[in-house]
Amino acid sequence: MQTVAERVEHQLTDKGYVPVYTTRVIEQPWDTYTATDHETWATLFKRQRELLVGRAANEFVENQERFGMSADVIPKFSDLNRVLAETTGWELIAVEGLLPELTFFEHLANRRFPVTWWIRKPEQLDYLSEPDLFHDLFGHVPLLLNPVFADYMQAYGAGGVKAAAIAPEALANLTRLYWYTVEFGLINTPEGLRIYGAGIVSSKGESIYSLEADAPNRIGFDLERVMRTRYRIDTYQKTYFVIDSYEQLIEATRPDFTPLYARLADAASHPAGNVLDSDTVYQRGTGEGWLSDGDV
Ligand code: PHE
Ligand code: CO
């Protein structure tokens, strides 16, 4: 019998009402995956891998291979954890779904990455409103093998614990950074722009749109700019921020953010689709198809 993920409440956040699950860490109930679950994994895995060769950063696909991830079967966290233990020292833990923010930060700060154990239903292949196993495992886990990115994720967790103690506004600034890097980041490589954000690589439509559409802006990463920029949770992004390297990310975020939070508290936020004079513009989007309201 398939156990049901235990939802404890709905919490009003800057992303609207989101389900919050029990903070319990469980054993991945691998034996409860049905043939349909494995098929869903296989379908999504094949579809995305085909799209992502040449679109995602090379290390994304390479690292999936180092993990031994394949379309054949939903990976066992215990197998992936053996690879992580020998490399960057991260550990995957199975959870029911979204965690309260502070709990999530504490896990990251200790190099534990929470992965939703259940996978979406066949009718949700193209979209679901909360992270599932495919998003977390296929999207986030590969870059945990990259030593620099692995350190960035840990530093982010520690930064989250700190920001939570400062002010809700500080946390909102930090959430934008996560959104525009870990979830929706692009990276500039000798072969052109590539995807590294988990929210993009786990979406068929956005994998193409983020790189190839004329509508969105593509702008060089700037820490303060990103932390002031609102974002979309219900449509593709209006703006993608481009890093030059993971080193750039970790260097830019190394300083103490306390004075930055104080400065940003008095600064207006930028609408998701704005282009500023100070931006390094890779592409100025046409804005076609954008909804005028709904930036969070
Ligand atoms: N340097 C940040 C701080 O002092 C912590 C941080 C690191 C935040 C990396 C995000 C990413 O709060
Ligand atoms: Co995610």
Short mmCIF file of C-alpha atoms and ligand atoms in Angstrom, two decimals:
data_model
loop_
_atom_site.label_atom_id
_atom_site.label_comp_id
_atom_site.label_asym_id
_atom_site.label_seq_id
_atom_site.Cartn_x
_atom_site.Cartn_y
_atom_site.Cartn_z
CA MET A 1 0.00 0.00 0.00
CA GLN A 2 1.27 3.41 -0.94
CA THR A 3 1.62 5.64 2.07
CA VAL A 4 0.26 9.15 1.69
CA ALA A 5 2.46 12.16 2.27
CA GLU A 6 1.42 13.81 5.48
CA ARG A 7 0.46 17.45 5.06
CA VAL A 8 0.38 19.39 8.30
CA GLU A 9 -0.88 22.80 7.30
CA HIS A 10 -1.08 25.42 4.63
CA GLN A 11 1.07 28.43 5.25
CA LEU A 12 0.68 31.85 3.67
CA THR A 13 4.01 32.84 2.17
CA ASP A 14 5.17 35.21 -0.56
CA LYS A 15 4.37 32.30 -2.87
CA GLY A 16 0.71 32.24 -1.80
CA TYR A 17 -0.65 29.36 0.28
CA VAL A 18 1.76 26.48 0.18
CA PRO A 19 1.38 23.08 1.79
CA VAL A 20 3.79 22.45 4.60
CA TYR A 21 4.56 18.89 5.52
CA THR A 22 5.70 17.14 8.62
CA THR A 23 9.38 17.74 9.32
CA ARG A 24 9.89 14.02 9.85
CA VAL A 25 12.78 12.47 7.95
CA ILE A 26 11.79 9.05 6.71
CA GLU A 27 13.38 6.09 5.02
CA GLN A 28 12.72 6.35 1.26
CA PRO A 29 9.83 3.85 0.92
CA TRP A 30 11.35 2.47 -2.26
CA ASP A 31 9.36 -0.80 -2.25
CA THR A 32 6.09 1.12 -2.37
CA TYR A 33 6.79 2.67 -5.78
CA THR A 34 4.35 1.22 -8.27
CA ALA A 35 5.05 0.25 -11.87
CA THR A 36 3.30 3.50 -12.82
CA ASP A 37 5.68 5.50 -10.59
CA HIS A 38 8.71 3.92 -12.28
CA GLU A 39 7.15 4.59 -15.68
CA THR A 40 6.57 8.24 -14.81
CA TRP A 41 10.23 8.52 -13.83
CA ALA A 42 11.31 6.83 -17.08
CA THR A 43 9.14 9.02 -19.27
CA LEU A 44 10.32 12.24 -17.65
CA PHE A 45 13.94 11.14 -17.48
CA LYS A 46 14.14 10.27 -21.19
CA ARG A 47 12.26 13.35 -22.29
CA GLN A 48 14.39 15.75 -20.28
CA ARG A 49 17.74 14.09 -21.02
CA GLU A 50 17.10 14.40 -24.71
CA LEU A 51 16.30 18.09 -24.34
CA LEU A 52 19.13 18.83 -21.98
CA VAL A 53 22.15 17.53 -23.84
CA GLY A 54 23.48 20.79 -25.27
CA ARG A 55 21.10 22.91 -23.18
CA ALA A 56 22.03 22.09 -19.59
CA ALA A 57 25.54 22.73 -18.26
CA ASN A 58 27.71 19.74 -19.23
CA GLU A 59 28.35 18.82 -15.59
CA PHE A 60 24.63 18.36 -15.09
CA VAL A 61 24.38 15.36 -17.41
CA GLU A 62 27.89 14.13 -16.54
CA ASN A 63 27.02 14.08 -12.85
CA GLN A 64 23.78 12.21 -13.44
CA GLU A 65 25.93 9.59 -15.09
CA ARG A 66 28.43 9.54 -12.22
CA PHE A 67 25.47 8.88 -9.93
CA GLY A 68 24.35 6.03 -12.15
CA MET A 69 20.91 7.64 -12.58
CA SER A 70 19.02 6.15 -15.49
CA ALA A 71 15.54 5.98 -16.93
CA ASP A 72 15.22 2.32 -15.93
CA VAL A 73 14.17 2.77 -12.36
CA ILE A 74 13.64 5.39 -9.64
CA PRO A 75 17.05 5.72 -7.98
CA LYS A 76 17.56 4.56 -4.43
CA PHE A 77 18.74 7.39 -2.18
CA SER A 78 21.08 4.92 -0.46
CA ASP A 79 22.93 4.33 -3.76
CA LEU A 80 23.22 8.04 -4.49
CA ASN A 81 24.38 8.65 -0.92
CA ARG A 82 27.28 6.27 -1.39
CA VAL A 83 28.52 8.43 -4.28
CA LEU A 84 28.02 11.63 -2.28
CA ALA A 85 29.82 10.23 0.76
CA GLU A 86 32.92 9.64 -1.38
CA THR A 87 32.83 13.06 -3.00
CA THR A 88 31.28 16.22 -1.56
CA GLY A 89 29.97 14.72 1.67
CA TRP A 90 26.33 15.66 1.08
CA GLU A 91 23.54 13.33 2.15
CA LEU A 92 20.06 12.98 0.70
CA ILE A 93 17.24 12.63 3.20
CA ALA A 94 13.70 11.59 2.29
CA VAL A 95 10.90 13.96 3.29
CA GLU A 96 7.17 14.26 2.62
CA GLY A 97 7.50 17.56 0.77
CA LEU A 98 8.12 21.24 1.46
CA LEU A 99 9.57 21.87 4.88
CA PRO A 100 9.20 24.92 7.10
CA GLU A 101 11.91 27.35 5.98
CA LEU A 102 14.10 27.17 9.07
CA THR A 103 14.13 23.36 9.04
CA PHE A 104 15.10 23.41 5.36
CA PHE A 105 17.95 25.87 6.00
CA GLU A 106 19.26 23.81 8.90
CA HIS A 107 19.43 20.71 6.73
CA LEU A 108 21.36 22.55 4.01
CA ALA A 109 23.73 24.10 6.53
CA ASN A 110 24.60 20.54 7.58
CA ARG A 111 24.98 19.31 4.00
CA ARG A 112 21.75 17.34 4.07
CA PHE A 113 19.53 17.78 1.02
CA PRO A 114 15.82 17.04 1.56
CA VAL A 115 14.28 15.12 -1.33
CA THR A 116 10.54 14.61 -1.69
CA TRP A 117 10.09 10.82 -1.78
CA TRP A 118 6.87 10.65 -3.89
CA ILE A 119 6.61 11.18 -7.63
CA ARG A 120 3.89 13.04 -9.54
CA LYS A 121 0.91 11.32 -11.18
CA PRO A 122 0.96 10.54 -14.92
CA GLU A 123 -1.47 13.41 -15.58
CA GLN A 124 1.03 15.85 -14.01
CA LEU A 125 3.95 15.24 -16.36
CA ASP A 126 4.08 18.84 -17.55
CA TYR A 127 3.20 20.73 -14.43
CA LEU A 128 2.61 20.45 -10.72
CA SER A 129 2.62 23.24 -8.19
CA GLU A 130 4.97 21.71 -5.63
CA PRO A 131 8.28 19.89 -5.82
CA ASP A 132 8.19 16.09 -6.20
CA LEU A 133 10.85 13.41 -6.49
CA PHE A 134 11.53 14.13 -10.14
CA HIS A 135 12.17 17.83 -9.55
CA ASP A 136 14.32 17.25 -6.49
CA LEU A 137 16.32 14.26 -7.66
CA PHE A 138 16.71 14.91 -11.36
CA GLY A 139 16.92 18.68 -10.96
CA HIS A 140 18.81 19.46 -7.76
CA VAL A 141 20.92 16.44 -6.88
CA PRO A 142 23.36 16.33 -9.87
CA LEU A 143 25.05 19.62 -8.97
CA LEU A 144 25.64 18.47 -5.39
CA LEU A 145 28.58 16.57 -6.93
CA ASN A 146 30.14 19.87 -8.02
CA PRO A 147 32.45 20.90 -5.15
CA VAL A 148 31.91 24.64 -5.55
CA PHE A 149 28.16 24.43 -5.99
CA ALA A 150 28.00 22.00 -3.05
CA ASP A 151 29.71 24.59 -0.84
CA TYR A 152 27.37 27.32 -2.11
CA MET A 153 24.33 25.27 -1.09
CA GLN A 154 25.71 24.77 2.40
CA ALA A 155 26.57 28.46 2.75
CA TYR A 156 23.08 29.32 1.57
CA GLY A 157 21.58 27.18 4.33
CA ALA A 158 23.72 28.87 6.99
CA GLY A 159 22.78 32.24 5.48
CA GLY A 160 19.12 31.28 5.72
CA VAL A 161 19.36 30.47 9.41
CA LYS A 162 20.96 33.87 9.90
CA ALA A 163 18.47 35.81 7.78
CA ALA A 164 15.53 34.15 9.57
CA ALA A 165 16.81 35.68 12.80
CA ILE A 166 17.14 39.16 11.25
CA ALA A 167 13.79 39.95 9.61
CA PRO A 168 11.16 38.51 7.26
CA GLU A 169 12.32 41.04 4.64
CA ALA A 170 15.87 39.66 4.82
CA LEU A 171 14.48 36.20 4.21
CA ALA A 172 12.51 37.47 1.20
CA ASN A 173 15.74 38.91 -0.30
CA LEU A 174 17.52 35.62 0.25
CA THR A 175 14.65 33.63 -1.26
CA ARG A 176 14.99 35.63 -4.47
CA LEU A 177 18.65 34.68 -4.63
CA TYR A 178 17.76 30.98 -4.36
CA TRP A 179 15.01 31.37 -6.94
CA TYR A 180 17.19 33.09 -9.54
CA THR A 181 20.22 30.81 -9.02
CA VAL A 182 19.47 27.35 -7.64
CA GLU A 183 16.01 27.13 -9.27
CA PHE A 184 16.19 29.28 -12.42
CA GLY A 185 19.85 30.03 -13.06
CA LEU A 186 21.65 30.12 -16.42
CA ILE A 187 25.43 29.91 -16.85
CA ASN A 188 27.59 31.38 -19.59
CA THR A 189 29.95 28.79 -21.08
CA PRO A 190 32.29 28.73 -24.09
CA GLU A 191 29.50 26.89 -25.93
CA GLY A 192 26.93 29.55 -25.10
CA LEU A 193 24.28 29.95 -22.42
CA ARG A 194 23.36 26.78 -20.55
CA ILE A 195 20.89 25.89 -17.84
CA TYR A 196 21.86 24.91 -14.28
CA GLY A 197 18.65 25.79 -12.36
CA ALA A 198 16.64 22.82 -11.10
CA GLY A 199 13.29 24.49 -11.78
CA ILE A 200 14.22 24.78 -15.45
CA VAL A 201 15.81 21.37 -16.01
CA SER A 202 12.80 19.59 -14.55
CA SER A 203 10.41 21.41 -16.92
CA LYS A 204 10.12 20.54 -20.59
CA GLY A 205 8.61 23.86 -21.65
CA GLU A 206 10.95 26.07 -19.64
CA SER A 207 14.07 24.15 -20.74
CA ILE A 208 13.40 25.44 -24.23
CA TYR A 209 11.86 28.79 -23.32
CA SER A 210 14.60 29.91 -20.93
CA LEU A 211 17.28 29.60 -23.61
CA GLU A 212 15.49 30.08 -26.91
CA ALA A 213 12.42 32.28 -26.51
CA ASP A 214 12.55 35.97 -27.46
CA ALA A 215 10.20 36.97 -24.65
CA PRO A 216 12.38 36.80 -21.50
CA ASN A 217 15.29 38.98 -20.44
CA ARG A 218 18.65 37.34 -19.90
CA ILE A 219 20.80 39.48 -17.65
CA GLY A 220 24.23 39.11 -16.05
CA PHE A 221 24.13 38.04 -12.41
CA ASP A 222 24.52 40.81 -9.86
CA LEU A 223 23.86 39.91 -6.23
CA GLU A 224 22.07 43.06 -5.12
CA ARG A 225 20.07 43.30 -8.35
CA VAL A 226 18.85 39.73 -7.93
CA MET A 227 17.92 40.23 -4.29
CA ARG A 228 15.73 43.17 -5.27
CA THR A 229 13.94 41.42 -8.11
CA ARG A 230 10.46 39.90 -7.76
CA TYR A 231 9.70 36.67 -9.60
CA ARG A 232 6.99 34.47 -11.06
CA ILE A 233 5.66 31.33 -9.46
CA ASP A 234 2.86 30.53 -11.89
CA THR A 235 4.38 31.31 -15.30
CA TYR A 236 7.80 31.00 -16.89
CA GLN A 237 10.24 33.62 -15.58
CA LYS A 238 10.31 37.04 -17.21
CA THR A 239 14.02 37.35 -16.44
CA TYR A 240 16.84 34.83 -16.12
CA PHE A 241 20.15 35.78 -14.50
CA VAL A 242 23.35 34.46 -16.00
CA ILE A 243 26.43 33.54 -13.95
CA ASP A 244 29.91 33.10 -15.45
CA SER A 245 30.89 30.32 -13.05
CA TYR A 246 29.90 28.71 -9.76
CA GLU A 247 32.97 30.43 -8.29
CA GLN A 248 31.35 33.76 -9.10
CA LEU A 249 28.33 32.69 -7.09
CA ILE A 250 30.27 31.65 -4.03
CA GLU A 251 32.54 34.71 -4.15
CA ALA A 252 29.64 37.15 -4.53
CA THR A 253 27.82 35.60 -1.57
CA ARG A 254 30.82 35.26 0.76
CA PRO A 255 30.52 38.70 2.46
CA ASP A 256 28.30 39.16 5.49
CA PHE A 257 24.86 40.10 4.20
CA THR A 258 23.80 42.00 7.33
CA PRO A 259 24.59 45.48 5.95
CA LEU A 260 23.12 44.49 2.59
CA TYR A 261 19.83 43.46 4.21
CA ALA A 262 19.71 46.80 6.01
CA ARG A 263 20.26 48.67 2.75
CA LEU A 264 17.70 46.61 0.87
CA ALA A 265 15.08 47.19 3.55
CA ASP A 266 14.83 50.80 2.29
CA ALA A 267 15.12 49.99 -1.42
CA ALA A 268 12.18 49.40 -3.73
CA SER A 269 11.95 46.01 -5.38
CA HIS A 270 12.13 45.63 -9.16
CA PRO A 271 9.25 44.13 -11.14
CA ALA A 272 10.23 40.72 -12.53
CA GLY A 273 10.47 41.93 -16.14
CA ASN A 274 12.28 45.26 -15.78
CA VAL A 275 15.63 45.95 -17.44
CA LEU A 276 17.82 48.52 -15.67
CA ASP A 277 20.45 50.82 -17.16
CA SER A 278 23.03 49.15 -14.93
CA ASP A 279 22.24 45.64 -16.23
CA THR A 280 24.58 43.59 -18.38
CA VAL A 281 22.08 42.53 -21.00
CA TYR A 282 22.49 39.25 -22.90
CA GLN A 283 19.03 39.63 -24.26
CA ARG A 284 16.36 42.26 -23.78
CA GLY A 285 13.10 40.31 -23.85
CA THR A 286 10.21 41.26 -26.08
CA GLY A 287 7.86 40.63 -23.18
CA GLU A 288 5.50 38.76 -25.43
CA GLY A 289 2.85 36.85 -23.51
CA TRP A 290 3.74 38.35 -20.14
CA LEU A 291 0.99 38.82 -17.56
CA SER A 292 1.07 42.34 -16.20
CA ASP A 293 0.33 41.33 -12.63
CA GLY A 294 1.28 38.47 -10.38
CA ASP A 295 4.98 39.04 -9.64
CA VAL A 296 5.60 37.86 -6.09
N1 PHE B 1 27.18 35.50 3.16
C1 PHE B 1 25.80 35.34 3.49
C2 PHE B 1 25.44 36.01 4.81
O1 PHE B 1 26.25 36.54 5.48
C3 PHE B 1 25.44 33.85 3.57
C4 PHE B 1 25.12 33.30 2.23
C5 PHE B 1 26.02 32.53 1.53
C6 PHE B 1 23.88 33.49 1.71
C7 PHE B 1 25.69 32.00 0.31
C8 PHE B 1 23.55 32.96 0.48
C9 PHE B 1 24.46 32.21 -0.22
O2 PHE B 1 24.30 36.00 5.16
CO CO B 2 13.57 23.09 -6.16
#
